[in-house]
Coordinates of C-alpha atoms and ligand atoms in Angstrom, one line a residue:
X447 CA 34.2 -1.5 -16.3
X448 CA 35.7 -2.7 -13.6
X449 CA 35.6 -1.9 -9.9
X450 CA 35.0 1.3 -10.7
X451 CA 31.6 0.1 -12.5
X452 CA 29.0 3.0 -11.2
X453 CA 25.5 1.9 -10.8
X454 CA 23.2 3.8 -8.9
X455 CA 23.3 2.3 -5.7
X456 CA 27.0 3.4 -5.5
X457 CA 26.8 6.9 -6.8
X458 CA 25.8 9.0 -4.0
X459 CA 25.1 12.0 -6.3
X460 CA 22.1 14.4 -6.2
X461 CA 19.5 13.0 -8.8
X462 CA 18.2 14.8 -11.2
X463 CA 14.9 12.6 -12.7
X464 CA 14.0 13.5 -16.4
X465 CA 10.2 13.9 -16.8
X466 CA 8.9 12.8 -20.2
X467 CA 6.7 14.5 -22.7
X468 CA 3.3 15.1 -22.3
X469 CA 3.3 14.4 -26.2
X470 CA 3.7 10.6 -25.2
X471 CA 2.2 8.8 -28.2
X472 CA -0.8 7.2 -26.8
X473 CA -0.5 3.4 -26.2
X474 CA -2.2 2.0 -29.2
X475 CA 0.7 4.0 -31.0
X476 CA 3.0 1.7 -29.4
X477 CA 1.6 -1.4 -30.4
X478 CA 2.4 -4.2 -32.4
X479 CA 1.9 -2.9 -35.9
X480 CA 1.1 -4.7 -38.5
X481 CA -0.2 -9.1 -38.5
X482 CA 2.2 -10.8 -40.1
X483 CA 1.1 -13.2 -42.9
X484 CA -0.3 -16.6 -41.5
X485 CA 2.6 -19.0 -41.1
X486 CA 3.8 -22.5 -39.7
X487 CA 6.2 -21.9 -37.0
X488 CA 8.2 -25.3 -37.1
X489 CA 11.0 -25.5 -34.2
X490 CA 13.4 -28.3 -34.1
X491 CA 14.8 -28.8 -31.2
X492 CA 11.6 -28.9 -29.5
X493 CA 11.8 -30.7 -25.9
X494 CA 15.0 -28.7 -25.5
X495 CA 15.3 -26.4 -23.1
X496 CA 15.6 -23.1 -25.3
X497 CA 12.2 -24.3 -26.8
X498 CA 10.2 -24.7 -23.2
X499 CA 12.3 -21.6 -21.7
X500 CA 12.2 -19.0 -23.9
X501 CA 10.2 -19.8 -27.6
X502 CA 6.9 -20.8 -26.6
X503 CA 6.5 -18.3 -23.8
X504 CA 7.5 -15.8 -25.9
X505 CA 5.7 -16.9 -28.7
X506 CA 2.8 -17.4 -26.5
X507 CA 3.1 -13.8 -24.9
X508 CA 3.2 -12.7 -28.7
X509 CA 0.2 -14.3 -29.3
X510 CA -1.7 -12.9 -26.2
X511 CA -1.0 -9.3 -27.9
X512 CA -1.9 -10.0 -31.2
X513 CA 1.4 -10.4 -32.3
X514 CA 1.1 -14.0 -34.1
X515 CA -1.0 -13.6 -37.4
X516 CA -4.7 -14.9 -36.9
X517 CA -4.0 -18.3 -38.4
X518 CA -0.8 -20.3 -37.3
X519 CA 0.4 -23.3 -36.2
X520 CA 3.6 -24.2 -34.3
X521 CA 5.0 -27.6 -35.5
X522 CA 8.0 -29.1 -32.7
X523 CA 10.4 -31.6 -34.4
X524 CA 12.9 -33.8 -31.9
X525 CA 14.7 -37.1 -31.2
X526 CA 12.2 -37.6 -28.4
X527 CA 8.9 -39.5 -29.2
X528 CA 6.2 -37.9 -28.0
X529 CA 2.3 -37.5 -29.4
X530 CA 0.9 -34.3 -30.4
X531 CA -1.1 -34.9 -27.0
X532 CA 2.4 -35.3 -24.7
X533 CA 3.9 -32.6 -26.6
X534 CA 1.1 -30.0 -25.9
X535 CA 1.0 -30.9 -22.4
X536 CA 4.6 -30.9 -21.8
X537 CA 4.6 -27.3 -23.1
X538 CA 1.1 -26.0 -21.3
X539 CA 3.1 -27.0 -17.8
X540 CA 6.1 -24.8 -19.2
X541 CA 3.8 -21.8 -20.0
X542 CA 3.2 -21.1 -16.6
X543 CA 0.2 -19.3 -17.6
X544 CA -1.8 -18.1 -14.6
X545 CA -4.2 -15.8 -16.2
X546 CA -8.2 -16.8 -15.8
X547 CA -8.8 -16.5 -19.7
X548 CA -8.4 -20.7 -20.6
X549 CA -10.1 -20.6 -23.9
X550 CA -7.0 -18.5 -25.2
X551 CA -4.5 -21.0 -23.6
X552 CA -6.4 -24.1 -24.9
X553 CA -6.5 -22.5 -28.3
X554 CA -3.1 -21.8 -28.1
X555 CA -2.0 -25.2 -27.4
X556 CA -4.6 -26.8 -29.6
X557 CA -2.1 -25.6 -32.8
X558 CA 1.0 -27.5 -31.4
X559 CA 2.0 -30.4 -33.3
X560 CA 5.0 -32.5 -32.6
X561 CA 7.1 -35.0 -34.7
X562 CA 9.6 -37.2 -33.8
X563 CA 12.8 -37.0 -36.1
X564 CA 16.4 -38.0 -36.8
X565 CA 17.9 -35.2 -38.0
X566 CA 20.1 -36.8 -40.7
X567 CA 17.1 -39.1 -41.9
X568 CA 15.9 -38.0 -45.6
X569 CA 12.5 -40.2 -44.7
X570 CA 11.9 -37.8 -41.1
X571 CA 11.8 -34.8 -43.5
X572 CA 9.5 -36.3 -46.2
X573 CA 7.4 -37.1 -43.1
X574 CA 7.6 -33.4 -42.0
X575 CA 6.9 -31.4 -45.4
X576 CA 3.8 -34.5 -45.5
X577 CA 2.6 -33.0 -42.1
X578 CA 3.2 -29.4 -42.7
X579 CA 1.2 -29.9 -46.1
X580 CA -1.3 -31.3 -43.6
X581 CA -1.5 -28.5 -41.2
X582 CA -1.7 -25.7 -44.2
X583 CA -4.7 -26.6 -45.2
X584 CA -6.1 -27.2 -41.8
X585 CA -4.8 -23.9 -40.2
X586 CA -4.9 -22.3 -43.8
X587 CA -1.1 -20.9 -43.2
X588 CA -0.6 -20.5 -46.7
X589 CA 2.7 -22.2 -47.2
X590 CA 4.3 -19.8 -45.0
X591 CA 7.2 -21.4 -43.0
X592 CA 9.9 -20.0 -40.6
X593 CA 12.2 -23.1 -39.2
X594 CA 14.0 -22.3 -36.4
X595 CA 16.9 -24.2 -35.5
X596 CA 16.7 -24.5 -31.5
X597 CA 19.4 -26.7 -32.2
X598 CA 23.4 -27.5 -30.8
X599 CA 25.2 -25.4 -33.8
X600 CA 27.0 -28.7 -35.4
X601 CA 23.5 -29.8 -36.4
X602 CA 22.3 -26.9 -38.1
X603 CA 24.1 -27.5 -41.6
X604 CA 22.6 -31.1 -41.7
X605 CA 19.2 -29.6 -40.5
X606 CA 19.5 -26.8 -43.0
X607 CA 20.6 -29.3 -46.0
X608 CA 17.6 -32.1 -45.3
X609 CA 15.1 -29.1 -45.1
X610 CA 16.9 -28.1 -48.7
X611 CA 16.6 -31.5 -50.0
X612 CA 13.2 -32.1 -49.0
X613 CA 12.2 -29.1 -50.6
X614 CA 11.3 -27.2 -47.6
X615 CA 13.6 -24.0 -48.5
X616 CA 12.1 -23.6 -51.9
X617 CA 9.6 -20.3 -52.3
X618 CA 7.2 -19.4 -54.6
X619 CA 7.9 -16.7 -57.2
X620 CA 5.0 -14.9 -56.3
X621 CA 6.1 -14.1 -52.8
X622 CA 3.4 -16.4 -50.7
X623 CA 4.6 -19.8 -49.6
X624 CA 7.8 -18.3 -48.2
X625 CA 10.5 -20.3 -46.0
X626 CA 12.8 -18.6 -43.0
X627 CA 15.3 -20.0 -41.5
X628 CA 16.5 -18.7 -37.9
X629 CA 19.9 -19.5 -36.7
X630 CA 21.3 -18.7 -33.0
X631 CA 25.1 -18.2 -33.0
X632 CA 27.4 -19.1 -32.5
X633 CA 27.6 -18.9 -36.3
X634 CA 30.9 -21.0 -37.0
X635 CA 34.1 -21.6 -34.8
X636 CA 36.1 -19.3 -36.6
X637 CA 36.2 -17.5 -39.8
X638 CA 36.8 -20.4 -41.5
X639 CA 33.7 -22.9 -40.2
X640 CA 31.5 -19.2 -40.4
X641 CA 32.1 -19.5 -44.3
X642 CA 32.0 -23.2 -44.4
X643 CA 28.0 -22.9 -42.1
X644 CA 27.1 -20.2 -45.0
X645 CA 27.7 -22.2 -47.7
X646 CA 26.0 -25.3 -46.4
X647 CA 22.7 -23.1 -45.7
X648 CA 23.1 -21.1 -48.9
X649 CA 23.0 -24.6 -50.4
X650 CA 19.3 -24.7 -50.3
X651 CA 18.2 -21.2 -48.3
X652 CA 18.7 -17.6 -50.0
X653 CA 20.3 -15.1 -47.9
X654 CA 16.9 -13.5 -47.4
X655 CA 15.7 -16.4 -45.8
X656 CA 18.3 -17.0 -43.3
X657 CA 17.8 -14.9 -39.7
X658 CA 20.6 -15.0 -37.5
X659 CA 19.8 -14.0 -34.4
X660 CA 21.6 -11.8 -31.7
X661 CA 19.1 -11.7 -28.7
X662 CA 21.2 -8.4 -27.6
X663 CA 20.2 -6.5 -30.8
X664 CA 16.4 -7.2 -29.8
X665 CA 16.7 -5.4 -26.1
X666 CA 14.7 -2.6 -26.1
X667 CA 17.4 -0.5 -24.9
X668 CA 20.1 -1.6 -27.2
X669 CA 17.6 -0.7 -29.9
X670 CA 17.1 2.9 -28.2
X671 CA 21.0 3.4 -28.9
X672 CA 20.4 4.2 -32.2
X673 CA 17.2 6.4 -31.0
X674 CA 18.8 8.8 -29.0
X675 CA 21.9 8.9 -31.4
X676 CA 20.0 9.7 -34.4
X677 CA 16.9 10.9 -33.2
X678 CA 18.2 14.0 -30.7
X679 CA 20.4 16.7 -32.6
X680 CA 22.2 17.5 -29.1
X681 CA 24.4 14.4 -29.3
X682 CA 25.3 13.8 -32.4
X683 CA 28.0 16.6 -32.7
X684 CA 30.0 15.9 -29.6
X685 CA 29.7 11.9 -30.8
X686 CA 33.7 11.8 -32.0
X687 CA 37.3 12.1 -30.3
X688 CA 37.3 15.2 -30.2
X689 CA 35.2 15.5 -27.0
X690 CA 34.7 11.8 -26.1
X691 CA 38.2 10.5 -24.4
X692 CA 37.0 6.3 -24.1
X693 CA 34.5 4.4 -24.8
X694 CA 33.4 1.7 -22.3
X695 CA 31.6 -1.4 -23.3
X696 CA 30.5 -3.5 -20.5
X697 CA 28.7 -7.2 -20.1
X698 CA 29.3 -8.8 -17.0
X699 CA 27.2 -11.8 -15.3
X700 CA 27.3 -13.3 -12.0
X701 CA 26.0 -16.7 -13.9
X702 CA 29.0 -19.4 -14.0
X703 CA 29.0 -22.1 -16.9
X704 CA 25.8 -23.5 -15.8
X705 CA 25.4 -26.9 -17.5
X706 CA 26.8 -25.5 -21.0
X707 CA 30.0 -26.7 -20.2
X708 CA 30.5 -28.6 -23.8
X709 CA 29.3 -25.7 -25.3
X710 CA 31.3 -23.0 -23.5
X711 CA 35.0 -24.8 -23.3
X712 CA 35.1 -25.3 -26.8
X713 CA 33.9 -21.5 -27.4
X714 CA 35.1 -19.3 -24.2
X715 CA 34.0 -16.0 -23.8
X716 CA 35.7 -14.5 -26.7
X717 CA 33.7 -16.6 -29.2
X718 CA 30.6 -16.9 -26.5
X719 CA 30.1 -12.9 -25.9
X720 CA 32.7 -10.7 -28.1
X721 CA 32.3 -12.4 -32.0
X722 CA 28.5 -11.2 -31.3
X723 CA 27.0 -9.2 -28.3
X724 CA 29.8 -6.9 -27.8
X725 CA 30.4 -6.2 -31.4
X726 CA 26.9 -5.0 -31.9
X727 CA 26.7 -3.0 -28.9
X728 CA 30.7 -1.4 -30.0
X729 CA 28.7 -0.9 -33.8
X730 CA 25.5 1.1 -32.9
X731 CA 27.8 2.8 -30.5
X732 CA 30.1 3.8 -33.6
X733 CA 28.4 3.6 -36.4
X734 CA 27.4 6.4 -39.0
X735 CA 24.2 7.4 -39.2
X736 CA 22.0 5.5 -41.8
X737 CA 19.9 7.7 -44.7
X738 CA 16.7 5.6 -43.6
X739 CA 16.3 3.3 -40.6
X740 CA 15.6 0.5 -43.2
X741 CA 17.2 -3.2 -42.4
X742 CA 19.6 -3.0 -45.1
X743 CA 20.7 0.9 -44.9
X744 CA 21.6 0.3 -40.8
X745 CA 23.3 -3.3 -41.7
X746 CA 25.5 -1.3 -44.2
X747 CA 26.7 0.9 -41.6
X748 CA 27.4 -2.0 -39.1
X749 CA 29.7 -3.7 -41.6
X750 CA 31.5 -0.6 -42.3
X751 CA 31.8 -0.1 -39.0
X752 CA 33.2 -4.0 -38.5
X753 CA 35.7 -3.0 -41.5
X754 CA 37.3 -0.1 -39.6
X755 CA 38.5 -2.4 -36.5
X756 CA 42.1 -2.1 -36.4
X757 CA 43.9 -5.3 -36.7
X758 CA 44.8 -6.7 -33.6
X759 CA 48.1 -6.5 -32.5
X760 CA 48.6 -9.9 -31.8
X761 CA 52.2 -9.6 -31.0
X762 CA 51.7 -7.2 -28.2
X763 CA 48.7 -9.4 -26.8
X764 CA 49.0 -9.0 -23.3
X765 CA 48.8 -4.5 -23.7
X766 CA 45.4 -5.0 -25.5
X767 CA 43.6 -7.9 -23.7
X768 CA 43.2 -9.3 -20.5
X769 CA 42.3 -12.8 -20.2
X770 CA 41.3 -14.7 -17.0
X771 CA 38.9 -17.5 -15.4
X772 CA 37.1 -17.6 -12.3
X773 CA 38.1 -19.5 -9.5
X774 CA 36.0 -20.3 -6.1
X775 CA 34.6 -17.7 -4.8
X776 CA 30.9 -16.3 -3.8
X777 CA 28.7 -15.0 -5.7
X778 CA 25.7 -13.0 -4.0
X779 CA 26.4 -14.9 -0.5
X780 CA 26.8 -18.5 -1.8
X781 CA 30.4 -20.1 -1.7
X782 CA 30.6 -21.2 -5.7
X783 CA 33.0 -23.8 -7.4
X784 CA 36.0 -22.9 -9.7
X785 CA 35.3 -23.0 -13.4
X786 CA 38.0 -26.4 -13.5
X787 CA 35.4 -27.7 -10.8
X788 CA 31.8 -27.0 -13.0
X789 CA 30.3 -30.4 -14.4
X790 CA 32.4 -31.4 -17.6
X791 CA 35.0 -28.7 -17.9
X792 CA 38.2 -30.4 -17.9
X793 CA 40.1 -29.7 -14.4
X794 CA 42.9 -27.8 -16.1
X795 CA 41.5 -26.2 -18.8
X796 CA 42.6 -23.0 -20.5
X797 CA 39.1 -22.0 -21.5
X798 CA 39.0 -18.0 -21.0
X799 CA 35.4 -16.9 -18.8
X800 CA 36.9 -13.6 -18.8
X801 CA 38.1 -11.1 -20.8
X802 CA 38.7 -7.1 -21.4
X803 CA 40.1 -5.7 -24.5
X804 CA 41.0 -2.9 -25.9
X805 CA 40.1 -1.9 -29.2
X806 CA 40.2 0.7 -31.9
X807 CA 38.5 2.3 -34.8
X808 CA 40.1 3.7 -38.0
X809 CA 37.9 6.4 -39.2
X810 CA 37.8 10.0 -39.1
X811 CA 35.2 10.1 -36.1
X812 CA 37.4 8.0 -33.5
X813 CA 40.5 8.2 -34.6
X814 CA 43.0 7.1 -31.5
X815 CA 39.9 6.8 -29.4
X816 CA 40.2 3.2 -26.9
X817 CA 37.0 1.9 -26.6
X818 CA 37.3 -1.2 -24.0
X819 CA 35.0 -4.1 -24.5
X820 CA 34.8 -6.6 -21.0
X821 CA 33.0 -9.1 -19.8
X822 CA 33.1 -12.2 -17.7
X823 CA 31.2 -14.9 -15.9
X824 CA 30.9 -15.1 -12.4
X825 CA 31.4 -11.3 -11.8
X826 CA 30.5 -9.3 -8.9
X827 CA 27.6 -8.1 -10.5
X828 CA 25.3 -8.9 -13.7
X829 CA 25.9 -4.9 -15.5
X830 CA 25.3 -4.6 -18.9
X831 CA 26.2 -1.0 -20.0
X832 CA 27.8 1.6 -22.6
X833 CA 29.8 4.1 -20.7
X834 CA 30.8 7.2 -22.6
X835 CA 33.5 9.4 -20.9
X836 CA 33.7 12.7 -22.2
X837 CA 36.4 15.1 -22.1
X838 CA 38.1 17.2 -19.3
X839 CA 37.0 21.2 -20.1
X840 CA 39.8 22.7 -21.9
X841 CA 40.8 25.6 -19.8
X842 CA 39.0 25.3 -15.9
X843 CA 38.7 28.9 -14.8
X844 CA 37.9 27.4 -11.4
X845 CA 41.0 25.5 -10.6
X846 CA 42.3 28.3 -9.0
X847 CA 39.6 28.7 -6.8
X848 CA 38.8 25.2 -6.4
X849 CA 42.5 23.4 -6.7
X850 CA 40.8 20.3 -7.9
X851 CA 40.5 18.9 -11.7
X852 CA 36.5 19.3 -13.0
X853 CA 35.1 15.8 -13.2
X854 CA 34.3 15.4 -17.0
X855 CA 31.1 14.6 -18.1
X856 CA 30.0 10.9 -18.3
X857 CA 26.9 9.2 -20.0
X858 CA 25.9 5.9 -19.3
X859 CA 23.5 3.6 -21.4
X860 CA 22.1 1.1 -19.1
X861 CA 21.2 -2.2 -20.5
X862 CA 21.2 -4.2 -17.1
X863 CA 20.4 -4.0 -14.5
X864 CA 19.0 -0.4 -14.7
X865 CA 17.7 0.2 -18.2
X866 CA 18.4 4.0 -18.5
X867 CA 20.0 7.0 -19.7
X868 CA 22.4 8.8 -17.3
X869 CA 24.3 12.0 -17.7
X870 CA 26.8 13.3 -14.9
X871 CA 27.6 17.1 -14.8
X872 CA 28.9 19.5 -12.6
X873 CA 26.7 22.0 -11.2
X874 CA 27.6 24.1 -8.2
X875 CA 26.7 23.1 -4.5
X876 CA 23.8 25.3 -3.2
X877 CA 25.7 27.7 -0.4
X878 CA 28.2 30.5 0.4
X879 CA 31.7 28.6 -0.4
X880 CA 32.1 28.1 -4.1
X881 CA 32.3 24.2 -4.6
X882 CA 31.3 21.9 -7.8
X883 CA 29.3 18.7 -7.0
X884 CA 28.3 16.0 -9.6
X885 CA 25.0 15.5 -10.6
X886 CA 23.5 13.0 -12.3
X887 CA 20.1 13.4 -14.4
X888 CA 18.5 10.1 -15.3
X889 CA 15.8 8.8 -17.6
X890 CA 14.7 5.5 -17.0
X891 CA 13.8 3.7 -20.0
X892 CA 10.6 2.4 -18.6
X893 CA 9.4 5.7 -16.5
X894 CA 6.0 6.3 -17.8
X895 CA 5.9 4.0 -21.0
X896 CA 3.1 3.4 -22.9
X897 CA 4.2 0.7 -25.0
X898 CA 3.6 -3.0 -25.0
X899 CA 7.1 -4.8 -23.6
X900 CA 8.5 -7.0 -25.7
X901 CA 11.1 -9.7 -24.5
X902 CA 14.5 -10.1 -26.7
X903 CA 12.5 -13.8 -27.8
X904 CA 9.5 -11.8 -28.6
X905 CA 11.2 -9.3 -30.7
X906 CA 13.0 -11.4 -32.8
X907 CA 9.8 -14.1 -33.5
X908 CA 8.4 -11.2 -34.5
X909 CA 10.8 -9.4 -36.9
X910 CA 11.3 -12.6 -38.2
X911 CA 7.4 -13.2 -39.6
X912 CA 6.9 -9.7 -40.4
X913 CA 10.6 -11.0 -42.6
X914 CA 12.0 -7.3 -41.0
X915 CA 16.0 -7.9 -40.6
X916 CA 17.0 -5.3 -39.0
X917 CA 18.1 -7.0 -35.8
X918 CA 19.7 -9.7 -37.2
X919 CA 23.3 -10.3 -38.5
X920 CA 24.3 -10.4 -41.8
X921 CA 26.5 -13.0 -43.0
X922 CA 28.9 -10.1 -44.3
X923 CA 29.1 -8.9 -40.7
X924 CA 29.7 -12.5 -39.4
X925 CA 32.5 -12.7 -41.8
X926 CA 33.9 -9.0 -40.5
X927 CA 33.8 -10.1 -36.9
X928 CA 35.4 -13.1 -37.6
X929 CA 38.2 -11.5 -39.7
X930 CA 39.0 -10.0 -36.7
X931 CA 38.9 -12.2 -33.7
X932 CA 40.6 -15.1 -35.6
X933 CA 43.9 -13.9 -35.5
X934 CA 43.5 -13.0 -31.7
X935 CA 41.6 -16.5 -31.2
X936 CA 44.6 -18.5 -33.1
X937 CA 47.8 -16.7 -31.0
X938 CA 45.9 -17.3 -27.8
X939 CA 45.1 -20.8 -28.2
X940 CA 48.5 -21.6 -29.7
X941 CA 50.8 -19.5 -27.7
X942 CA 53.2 -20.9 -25.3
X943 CA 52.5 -19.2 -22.3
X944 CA 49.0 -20.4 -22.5
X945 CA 48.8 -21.3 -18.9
X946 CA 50.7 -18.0 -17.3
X947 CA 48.7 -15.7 -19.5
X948 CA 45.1 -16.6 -18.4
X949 CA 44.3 -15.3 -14.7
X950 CA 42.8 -16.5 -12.3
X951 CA 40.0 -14.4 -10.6
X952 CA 37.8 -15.1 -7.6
X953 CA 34.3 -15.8 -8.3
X954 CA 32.5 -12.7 -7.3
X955 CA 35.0 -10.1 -8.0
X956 CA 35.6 -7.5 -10.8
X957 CA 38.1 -9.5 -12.8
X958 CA 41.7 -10.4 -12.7
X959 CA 43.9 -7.6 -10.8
X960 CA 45.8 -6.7 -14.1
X961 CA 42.6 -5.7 -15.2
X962 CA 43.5 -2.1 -14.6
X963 CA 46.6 -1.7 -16.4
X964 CA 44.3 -1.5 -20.1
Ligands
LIG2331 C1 24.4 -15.7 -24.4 C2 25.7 -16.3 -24.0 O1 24.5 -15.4 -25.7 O2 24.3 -14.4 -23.6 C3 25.7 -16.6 -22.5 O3 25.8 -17.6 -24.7 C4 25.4 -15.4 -21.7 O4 26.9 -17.2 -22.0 C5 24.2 -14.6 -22.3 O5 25.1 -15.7 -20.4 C6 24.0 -13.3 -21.6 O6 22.8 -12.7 -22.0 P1 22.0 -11.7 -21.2 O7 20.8 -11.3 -22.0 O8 21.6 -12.4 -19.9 O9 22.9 -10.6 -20.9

């Protein structure tokens, strides 16, 4: 998507609202189903931002709804010293709690521990697996572990082998006492650091035990992709080239670099946005359908989906991908810097913010179908969407009255800002003259819902102590996605024309100006 991106404000169309079912499961359908076994939650990274922003509010929220077993306790490991006390105050401020109920937010806090470590100190972890020992048998957690690594990604090997060596990763045969390990990608550099990362946590951590999280997989309406795919026999047969003409798969943000800058100019979009979000919304876009909606079954059909990417052609770079990088501009009425301007990026750096790409997948089903894959940084608008556009009608037996081409259908799956369904069709404008109009008949995920909302963070805490993987990648699939953005990765980083091939774009606008010619 670029200027032509459609959201609703835009699209003067007639409306056409969907009303749901009476049949609504009622809302303790919708709940959270099942406790998960007690467990330690131990995060290290803990006076990080991630940990303040998005874990413990979400793993607070999870425990407001019964979604944390009935006995836990959350252990924070980091550099910083602090005291159990400082720790749990530090974090009651970031809860930003402002119900009346206090006993639940003093209980919550009451099972935060905190312990100051140096992550490549064998005596730190001999002090941790002392402590969580220690907090078993006073929260009665059962051995039940999930580390999460709310870490920078070069620490998570070392993290991963002193939690091996100390004996952390070991499980018992009988199933209780298990240990998790969550990672957050970036998951390697390239494919070559992704298989390198593996093996370093396959050292001492099975692949059952290893999560790696894409927060994009737990959005409720990514999730519904496969719903209304699978679950609605209507779509399913026109779901293939020979009545879809593109695919359109869309992530833009008006966010610039923030203060990720050390991060982001090593990584760039590419590695940043397409090795992992894009890829999973282009794979439950594509996919096959799965016998069972079972973590393994739909996994299979992601990597098989990965497999059919067509190689890039890397020697005709510029016909399949645009690349560019903002420049000053304003964003949502404020004047913003360039991305050579933003704390720590180097003031001529190459570092891509932007990209659009076109792509292609060898299989029966969408054969010679483009399906183009964009986003960017510092973009007019935040719109995160799948935009399927159908075919034109074969034969129009109104052109002659009408001496205009039929719009073809279009369905959008809204992510962001609008989380909905949207179908556009032609239906005939009310009136003696005989003219077509578009119309546009929306469902909006959240219109009349009856289930508890649960945030991307939420999701994936979750799924992670129930041990459910279906929303997280599989080192296979890491692999896949790697196989085929190295090549890409490696001629634009090496190529010559470095400098004339990456574009410059105004903050605030829909991209570079070649944009269109994908
Ligand atoms: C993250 C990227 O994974 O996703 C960020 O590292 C990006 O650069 C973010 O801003 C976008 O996520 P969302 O949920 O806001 O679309």
């Amino acid at each position: 998507m670029t200027e032509n991106a459609t959201t609703r404000e835009d699209t003067m169309q007639p409306i056409v609202r969907v009303r749901t079912s009476d049949m609504d499961l009622p809302a303790d359908e919708c709940r959270i189903p099942t406790r998960s076994e007690p467990c330690t939650i131990v995060i290290a990274g803990a006076t990080g931002d991630l940990t303040a922003r998005k874990l413990m509010p979400a793993l607070f929220n999870l425990y407001c709804n019964e979604g944390l077993p009935e006995s836990f306790a959350i252990v924070g490991c980091g550099r910083t010293e602090l005291s159990d006390q400082r720790f749990r105050k530090k974090i009651s401020a970031a809860l930003n709690d402002e119900s009346d109920d206090r006993s639940r937010h003093q209980h919550f806090i009451k099972s935060l521990y905190y312990l100051p470590i140096t992550y490549d100190d064998p005596e730190s972890y001999s002090r941790l697996a002392e402590l969580l020992n220690e907090v078993d048998s006073r929260h009665h957690t059962g051995g039940n572990r999930i580390f999460y690594l709310a870490l920078p990604p070069t620490l998570y090997k070392t993290v991963a082998n002193m939690l091996g060596k100390a004996g952390l990763g070991r499980e018992k045969k009988d199933g209780n006492g298990w240990a998790r390990l969550v990672v957050e990608k970036p998951f390697g550099h390239n494919l070559e650091s992704a298989i390198e990362l593996d093996r370093g946590i396959h050292r001492h951590f099975k692949e059952h035990q290893v999560f790696r999280i894409d927060h994009y997989l737990a959005k409720e309406t990514v999730q519904n992709v496969l719903m209304f795919r699978f679950a609605n026999t209507i779509f399913e047969p026109v779901w293939n080239r020979r009545y879809i003409k593109s695919v359109e798969v869309t992530a833009t943000e008006t966010l610039g670099v923030e203060h990720r800058a050390g991060y982001y100019e090593k990584a760039g979009v590419l590695r940043d946005m397409f090795q992992n979000h894009m890829m999973q919304l282009l794979a439950l876009t594509t996919m096959e359908p799965p016998s069972r909606f079972e973590a393994d079954r739909v996994r299979d059909e992601r990597i098989k989906l990965f497999r059919s990417l067509r190689p890039f052609p890397v020697n005709r770079l510029q016909d399949f991908l645009v690349l560019g990088q903002y420049g000053r501009g304003t964003v949502d009425g404020k004047s913003v810097p360039a991305y050579r301007e933003e704390t720590d990026v180097a003031p001529e750096s190459l570092t891509p913010t932007y990209a659009r790409m076109k792509v292609f997948v060898d299989n029966w089903r969408w054969q010679g179908i483009p399906f183009i894959l964009t986003s960017g940084k510092r973009m007019a608008r935040k719109v995160t969407q799948i935009a399927i556009q159908f075919r034109e009608v074969p034969h129009s037996m109104f052109r002659q009255v009408l001496g205009e081409t039929i719009n073809p259908n279009r369905l959008t799956l809204g992510i962001y800002p609008e989380e909905e369904i949207s179908l556009t069709f032609q239906t005939k404008t009310p009136g003696p003259r005989v003219c077509l109009r578009n119309v546009t008949m929306d469902f909006f995920y959240h219109q009349k819902d009856t289930g508890l909302k649960l945030e991307a963070y939420e999701k994936v805490l979750l799924d992670c102590m129930l041990g459910d993987h279906m929303l997280f990648w599989r080192q296979d699939a890491v692999e896949q996605c790697w196989s085929f953005l190295t090549p890409i990765l490696a001629e634009c980083e090496t190529c010559g024309d470095r400098a004339q091939t990456l574009q410059t774009y105004p903050a605030g606008s829909w991209g570079p100006e070649t944009t269109h010619k994908l």
